[in-house]
Coordinates of C-alpha atoms in Angstrom, one line a residue:
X1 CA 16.9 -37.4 -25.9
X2 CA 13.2 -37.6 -24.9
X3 CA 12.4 -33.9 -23.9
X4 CA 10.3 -33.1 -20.9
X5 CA 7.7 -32.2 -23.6
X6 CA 7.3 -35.4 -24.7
X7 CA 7.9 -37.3 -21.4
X8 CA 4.3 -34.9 -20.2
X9 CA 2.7 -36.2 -23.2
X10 CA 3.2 -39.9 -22.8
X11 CA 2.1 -39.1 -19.2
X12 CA -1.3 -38.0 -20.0
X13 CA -1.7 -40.5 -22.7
X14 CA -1.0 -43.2 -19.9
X15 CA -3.2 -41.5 -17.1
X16 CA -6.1 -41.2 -19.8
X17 CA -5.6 -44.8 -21.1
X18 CA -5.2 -45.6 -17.2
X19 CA -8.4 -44.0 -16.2
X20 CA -10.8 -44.8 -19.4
X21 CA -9.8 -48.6 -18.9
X22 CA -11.3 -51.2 -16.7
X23 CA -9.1 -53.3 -14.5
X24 CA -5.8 -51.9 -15.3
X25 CA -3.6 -51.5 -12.1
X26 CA -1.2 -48.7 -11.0
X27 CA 1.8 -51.2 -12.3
X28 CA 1.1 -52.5 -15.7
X29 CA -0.5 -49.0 -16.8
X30 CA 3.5 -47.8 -15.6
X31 CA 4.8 -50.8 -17.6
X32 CA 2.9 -49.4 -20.4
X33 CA 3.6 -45.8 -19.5
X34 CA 7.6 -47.1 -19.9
X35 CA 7.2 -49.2 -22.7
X36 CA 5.6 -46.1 -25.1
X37 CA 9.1 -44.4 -24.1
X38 CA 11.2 -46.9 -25.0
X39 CA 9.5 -47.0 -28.5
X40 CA 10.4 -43.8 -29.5
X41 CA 13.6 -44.9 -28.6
X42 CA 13.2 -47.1 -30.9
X43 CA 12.1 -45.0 -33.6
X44 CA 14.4 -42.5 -33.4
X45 CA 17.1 -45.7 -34.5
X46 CA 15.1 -46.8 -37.0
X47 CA 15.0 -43.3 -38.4
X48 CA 18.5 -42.9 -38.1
X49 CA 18.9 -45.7 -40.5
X50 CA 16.2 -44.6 -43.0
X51 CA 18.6 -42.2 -45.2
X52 CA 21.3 -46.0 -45.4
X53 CA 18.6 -48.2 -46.4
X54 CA 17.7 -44.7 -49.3
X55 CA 21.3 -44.9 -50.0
X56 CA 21.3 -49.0 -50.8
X57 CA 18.5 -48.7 -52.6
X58 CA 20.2 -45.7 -55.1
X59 CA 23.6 -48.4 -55.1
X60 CA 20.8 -51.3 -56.7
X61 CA 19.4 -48.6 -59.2
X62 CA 22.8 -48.1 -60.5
X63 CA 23.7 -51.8 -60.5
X64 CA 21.1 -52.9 -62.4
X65 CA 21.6 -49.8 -64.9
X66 CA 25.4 -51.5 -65.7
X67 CA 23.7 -54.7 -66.5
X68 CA 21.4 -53.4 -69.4
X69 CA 21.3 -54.8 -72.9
X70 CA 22.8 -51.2 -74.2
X71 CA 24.0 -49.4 -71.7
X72 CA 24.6 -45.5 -71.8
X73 CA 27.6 -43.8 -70.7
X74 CA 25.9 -42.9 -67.6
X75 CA 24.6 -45.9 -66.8
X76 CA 28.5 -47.1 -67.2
X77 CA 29.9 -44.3 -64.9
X78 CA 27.1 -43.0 -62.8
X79 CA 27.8 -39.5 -60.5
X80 CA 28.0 -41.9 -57.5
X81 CA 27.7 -39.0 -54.8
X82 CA 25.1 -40.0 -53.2
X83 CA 25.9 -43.7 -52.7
X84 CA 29.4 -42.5 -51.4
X85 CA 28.2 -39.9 -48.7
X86 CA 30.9 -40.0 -45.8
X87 CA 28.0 -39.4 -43.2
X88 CA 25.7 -42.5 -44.8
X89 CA 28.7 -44.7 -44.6
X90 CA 29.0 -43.5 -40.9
X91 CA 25.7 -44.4 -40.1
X92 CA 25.9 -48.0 -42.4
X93 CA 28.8 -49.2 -40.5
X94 CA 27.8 -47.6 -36.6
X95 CA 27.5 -50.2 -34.4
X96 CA 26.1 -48.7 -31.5
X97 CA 23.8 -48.2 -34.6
X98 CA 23.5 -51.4 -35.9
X99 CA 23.9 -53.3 -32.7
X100 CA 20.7 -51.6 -31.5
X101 CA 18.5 -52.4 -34.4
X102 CA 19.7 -56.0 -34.8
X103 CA 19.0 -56.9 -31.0
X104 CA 15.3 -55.0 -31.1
X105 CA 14.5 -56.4 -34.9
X106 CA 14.1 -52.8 -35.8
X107 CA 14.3 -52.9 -40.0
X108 CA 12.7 -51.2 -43.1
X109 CA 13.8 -54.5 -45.2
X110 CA 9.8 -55.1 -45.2
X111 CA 8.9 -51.9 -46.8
X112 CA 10.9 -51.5 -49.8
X113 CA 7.9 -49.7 -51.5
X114 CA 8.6 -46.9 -49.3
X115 CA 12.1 -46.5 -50.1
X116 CA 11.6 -47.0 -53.5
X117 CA 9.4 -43.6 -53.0
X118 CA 11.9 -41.8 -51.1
X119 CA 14.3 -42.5 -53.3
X120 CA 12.3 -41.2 -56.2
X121 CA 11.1 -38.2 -54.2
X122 CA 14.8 -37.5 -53.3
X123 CA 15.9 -37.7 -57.0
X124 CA 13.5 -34.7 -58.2
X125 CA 15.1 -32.1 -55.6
X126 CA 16.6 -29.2 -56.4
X127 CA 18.8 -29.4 -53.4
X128 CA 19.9 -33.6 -54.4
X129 CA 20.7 -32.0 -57.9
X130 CA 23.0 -29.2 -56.7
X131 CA 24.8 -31.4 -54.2
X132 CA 25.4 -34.7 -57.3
X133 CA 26.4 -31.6 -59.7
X134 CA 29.2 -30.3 -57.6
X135 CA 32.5 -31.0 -58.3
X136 CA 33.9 -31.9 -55.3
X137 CA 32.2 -32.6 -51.8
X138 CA 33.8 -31.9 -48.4
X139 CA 32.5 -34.1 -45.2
X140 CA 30.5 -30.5 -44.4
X141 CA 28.7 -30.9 -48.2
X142 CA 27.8 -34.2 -47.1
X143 CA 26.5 -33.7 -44.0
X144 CA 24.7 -30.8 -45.1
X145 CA 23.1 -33.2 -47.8
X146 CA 22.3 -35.8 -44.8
X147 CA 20.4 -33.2 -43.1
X148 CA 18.1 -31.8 -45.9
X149 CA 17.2 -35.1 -46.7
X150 CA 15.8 -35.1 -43.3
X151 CA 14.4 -31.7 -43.2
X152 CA 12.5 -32.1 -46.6
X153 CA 11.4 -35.4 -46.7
X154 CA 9.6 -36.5 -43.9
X155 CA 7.5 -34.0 -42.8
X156 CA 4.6 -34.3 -45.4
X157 CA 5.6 -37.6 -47.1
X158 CA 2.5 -39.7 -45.6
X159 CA 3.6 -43.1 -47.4
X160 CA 5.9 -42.9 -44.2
X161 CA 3.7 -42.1 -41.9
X162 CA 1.1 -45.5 -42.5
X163 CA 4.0 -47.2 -42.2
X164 CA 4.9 -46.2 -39.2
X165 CA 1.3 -46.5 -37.9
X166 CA 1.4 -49.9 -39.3
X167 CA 4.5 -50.2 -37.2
X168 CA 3.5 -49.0 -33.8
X169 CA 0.8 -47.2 -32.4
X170 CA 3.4 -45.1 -30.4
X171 CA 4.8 -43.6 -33.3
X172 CA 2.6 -41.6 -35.4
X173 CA 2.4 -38.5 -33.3
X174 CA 6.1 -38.4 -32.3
X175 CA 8.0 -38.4 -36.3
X176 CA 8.1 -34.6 -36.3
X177 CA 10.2 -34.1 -32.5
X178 CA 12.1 -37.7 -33.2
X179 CA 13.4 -36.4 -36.7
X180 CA 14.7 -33.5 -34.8
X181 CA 16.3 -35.5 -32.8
X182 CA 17.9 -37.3 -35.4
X183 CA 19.1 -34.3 -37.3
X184 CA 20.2 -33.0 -34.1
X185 CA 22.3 -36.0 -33.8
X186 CA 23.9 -35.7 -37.3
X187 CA 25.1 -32.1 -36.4
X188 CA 27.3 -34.1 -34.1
X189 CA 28.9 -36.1 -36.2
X190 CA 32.9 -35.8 -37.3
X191 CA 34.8 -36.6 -40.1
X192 CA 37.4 -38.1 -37.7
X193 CA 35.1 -40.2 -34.7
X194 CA 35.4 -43.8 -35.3
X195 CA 31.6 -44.5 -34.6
X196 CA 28.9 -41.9 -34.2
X197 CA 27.6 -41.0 -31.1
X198 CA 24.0 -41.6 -30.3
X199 CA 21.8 -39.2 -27.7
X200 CA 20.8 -41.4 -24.8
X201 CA 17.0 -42.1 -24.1
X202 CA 16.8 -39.8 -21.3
X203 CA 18.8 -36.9 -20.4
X204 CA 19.6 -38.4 -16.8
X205 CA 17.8 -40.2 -13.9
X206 CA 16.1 -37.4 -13.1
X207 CA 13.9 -37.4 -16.2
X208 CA 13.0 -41.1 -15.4
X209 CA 12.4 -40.0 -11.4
X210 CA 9.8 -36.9 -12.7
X211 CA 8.0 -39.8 -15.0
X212 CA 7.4 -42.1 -12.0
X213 CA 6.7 -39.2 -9.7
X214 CA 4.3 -37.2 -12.0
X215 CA 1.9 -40.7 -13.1
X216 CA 2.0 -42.6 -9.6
X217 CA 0.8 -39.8 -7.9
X218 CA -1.9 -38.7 -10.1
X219 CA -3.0 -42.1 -10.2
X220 CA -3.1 -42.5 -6.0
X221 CA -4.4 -39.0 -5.4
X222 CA -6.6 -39.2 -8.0
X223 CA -9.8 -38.7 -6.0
X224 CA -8.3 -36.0 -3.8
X225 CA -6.9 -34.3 -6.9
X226 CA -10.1 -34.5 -8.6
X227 CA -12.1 -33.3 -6.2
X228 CA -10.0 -30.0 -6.0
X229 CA -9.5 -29.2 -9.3
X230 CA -13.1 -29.6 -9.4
X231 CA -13.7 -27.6 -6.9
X232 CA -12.2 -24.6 -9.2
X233 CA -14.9 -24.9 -12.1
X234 CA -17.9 -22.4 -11.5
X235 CA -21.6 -23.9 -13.2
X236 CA -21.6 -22.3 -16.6
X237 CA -17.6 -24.0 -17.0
X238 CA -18.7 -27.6 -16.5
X239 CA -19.8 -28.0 -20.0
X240 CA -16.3 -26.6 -21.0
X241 CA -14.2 -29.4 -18.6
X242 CA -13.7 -32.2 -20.6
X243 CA -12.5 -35.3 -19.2
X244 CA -8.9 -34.7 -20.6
X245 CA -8.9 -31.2 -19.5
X246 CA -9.2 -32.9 -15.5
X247 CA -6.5 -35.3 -16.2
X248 CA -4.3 -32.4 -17.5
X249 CA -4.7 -30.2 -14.6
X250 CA -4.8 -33.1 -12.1
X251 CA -0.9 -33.9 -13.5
X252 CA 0.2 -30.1 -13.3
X253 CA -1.3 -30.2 -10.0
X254 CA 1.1 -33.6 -8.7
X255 CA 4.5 -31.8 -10.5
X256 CA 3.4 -28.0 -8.9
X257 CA 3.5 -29.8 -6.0
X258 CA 6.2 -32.8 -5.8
X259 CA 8.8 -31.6 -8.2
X260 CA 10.5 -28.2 -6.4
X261 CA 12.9 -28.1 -9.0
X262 CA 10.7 -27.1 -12.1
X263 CA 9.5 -23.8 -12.0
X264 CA 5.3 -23.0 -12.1
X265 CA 5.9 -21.3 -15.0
X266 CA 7.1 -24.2 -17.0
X267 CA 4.6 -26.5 -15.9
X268 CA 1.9 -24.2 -16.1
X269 CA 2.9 -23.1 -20.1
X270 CA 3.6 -26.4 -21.0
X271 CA 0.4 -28.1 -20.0
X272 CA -1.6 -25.2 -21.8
X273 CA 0.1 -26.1 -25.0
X274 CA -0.3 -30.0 -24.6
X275 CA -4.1 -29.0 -24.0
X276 CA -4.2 -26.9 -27.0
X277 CA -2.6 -29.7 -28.8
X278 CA -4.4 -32.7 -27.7
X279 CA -7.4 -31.0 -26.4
X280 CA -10.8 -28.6 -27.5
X281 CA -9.7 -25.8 -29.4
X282 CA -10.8 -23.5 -26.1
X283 CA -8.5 -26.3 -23.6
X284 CA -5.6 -23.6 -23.6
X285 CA -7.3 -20.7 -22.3
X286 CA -9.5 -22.4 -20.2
X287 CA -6.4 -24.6 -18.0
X288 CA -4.7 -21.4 -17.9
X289 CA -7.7 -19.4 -16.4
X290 CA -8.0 -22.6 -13.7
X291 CA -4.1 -23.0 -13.3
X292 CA -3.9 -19.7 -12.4
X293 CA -6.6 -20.2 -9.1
X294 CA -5.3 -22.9 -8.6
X295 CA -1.5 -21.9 -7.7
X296 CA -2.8 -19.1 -5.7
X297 CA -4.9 -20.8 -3.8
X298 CA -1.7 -23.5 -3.1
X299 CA 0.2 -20.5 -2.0
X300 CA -2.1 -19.3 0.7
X301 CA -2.6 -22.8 2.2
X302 CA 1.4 -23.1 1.9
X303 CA 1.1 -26.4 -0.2
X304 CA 3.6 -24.4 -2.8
X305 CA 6.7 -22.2 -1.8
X306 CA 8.2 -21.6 -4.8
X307 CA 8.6 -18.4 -6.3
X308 CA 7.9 -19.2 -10.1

């Protein structure tokens, strides 16, 4: 589930924390670099549930409503659409689901503001009128539904994301990719399956191998490493080479190098967009410019033989 993307990015973040912090050895800055994986794990659960706990919260609404002093028609038969999605109730009775939020104590039962706000966010959309309005729903209409509540409500809603900083630390720069994930996951999903089927936290063993590989290495060969990334920055670039910027090009260095099955392409493009991402607005072109000198120098001391 985790892309290689992402994996980089919790690299970098570990090898800065790693080098920027006093006393912290090789093993529990690992610990930590494994632990920030498993909690987007973990929020990519707890989002998974978010649209159920929207759902219960609509169910409540239209509870009370029944129990006023003069009720309305509507309040006696509410459109009850919503509350009855197919997919929701997929996702309210999963127990891969469930099991895995009850046995980490993953919940949104102490935020109920927050749905409150979702809800009511929900309930002005053009798209949540046209789908309650219809006259009949197929599992594709709700599904649909399912996966434009994702799309349109998360993104800017900011309510959610204090939460989620109030949360976890991990989690504020990762809602965007998880909620792809999520809707990614919902595209899977079948009117007929029993239980859902959740993506896995990595795609294989491979993905966990290149995370060990890529931070252990640049942790022991730091010195080394630096030195020769160094070595690449003329006089008038040293003001330019932020601390960052060395750790970035000190980790594409240890993948170019120990991981023949990704291409120098890859690494080399996706480093420049983490820099331009997490780095000075000049990071991008400037780790391309050294990335460059840097493979072609590995080449003619045969460090590298492969082709891309």
């Amino acid at each position: 589930m985790l892309s290689r993307r992402l994996l980089r990015i919790k690299i970098v973040k570990a090898l800065y924390s790693h080098f920027t912090t006093e006393g912290l050895s090789l093993l529990a800055s690992e610990r930590n670099l494994l632990f920030s994986i498993r909690k987007s794990y973990d929020l990519y659960h707890l989002m998974m549930r978010l649209i159920v706990d929207v759902a219960d919260y609509a169910e409540m609404v239209i509870e009370q409503r029944k129990t006023r002093l003069l009720p309305s028609e509507d309040d006696l038969h509410p459109n009850c659409r919503f509350i009855e999605n197919r997919v929701i109730e997929q996702l309210r009775n999963s127990r891969s689901l469930n099991d895995y939020l009850q046995k980490n104590k993953l919940s949104w039962s102490n935020y109920p503001e927050l749905i409150r706000k979702l809800y009511q966010n929900l309930s002005k959309r053009d798209y949540y009128e046209a789908y309650m309005q219809q006259e009949k729903s197929s599992y594709s209409d709700d599904k649909t539904f399912v996966i434009q509540f994702y799309t349109h409500e998360i993104e800017d809603f900011t309510d959610l994301y204090d939460v989620l900083e109030e949360m976890s630390i991990f989690w504020l720069d990762e809602v965007e990719f998880i909620t792809s994930q999520v809707i990614k996951t919902i595209k899977t999903f079948r009117s007929s399956t029993d239980d859902i089927c959740l993506l896995p936290m990595l795609g294989d063993d491979t993905d966990m191998d290149f995370v060990k590989t890529v931070f252990s290495k640049t942790v022991v060969m730091y010195r080394e490493n630096l030195a020769y990334v160094e070595s690449f920055v003329q006089n008038w670039d040293i003001e330019r080479f932020v601390f960052l910027d060395k750790i970035l090009l000190m980790a594409a260095l240890v993948e170019i190098i120990e991981c023949p099955s990704i291409p120098i392409k890859v690494t080399m493009d996706e480093y420049i967009e983490i820099a331009k991402y997490y780095s000075s607005p000049s990071s991008g072109h400037f780790i391309n410019g050294l990335m460059h000198r840097m493979v072609q120098d590995l080449r003619e001391q045969g460090r590298i033989t492969k082709l891309v």
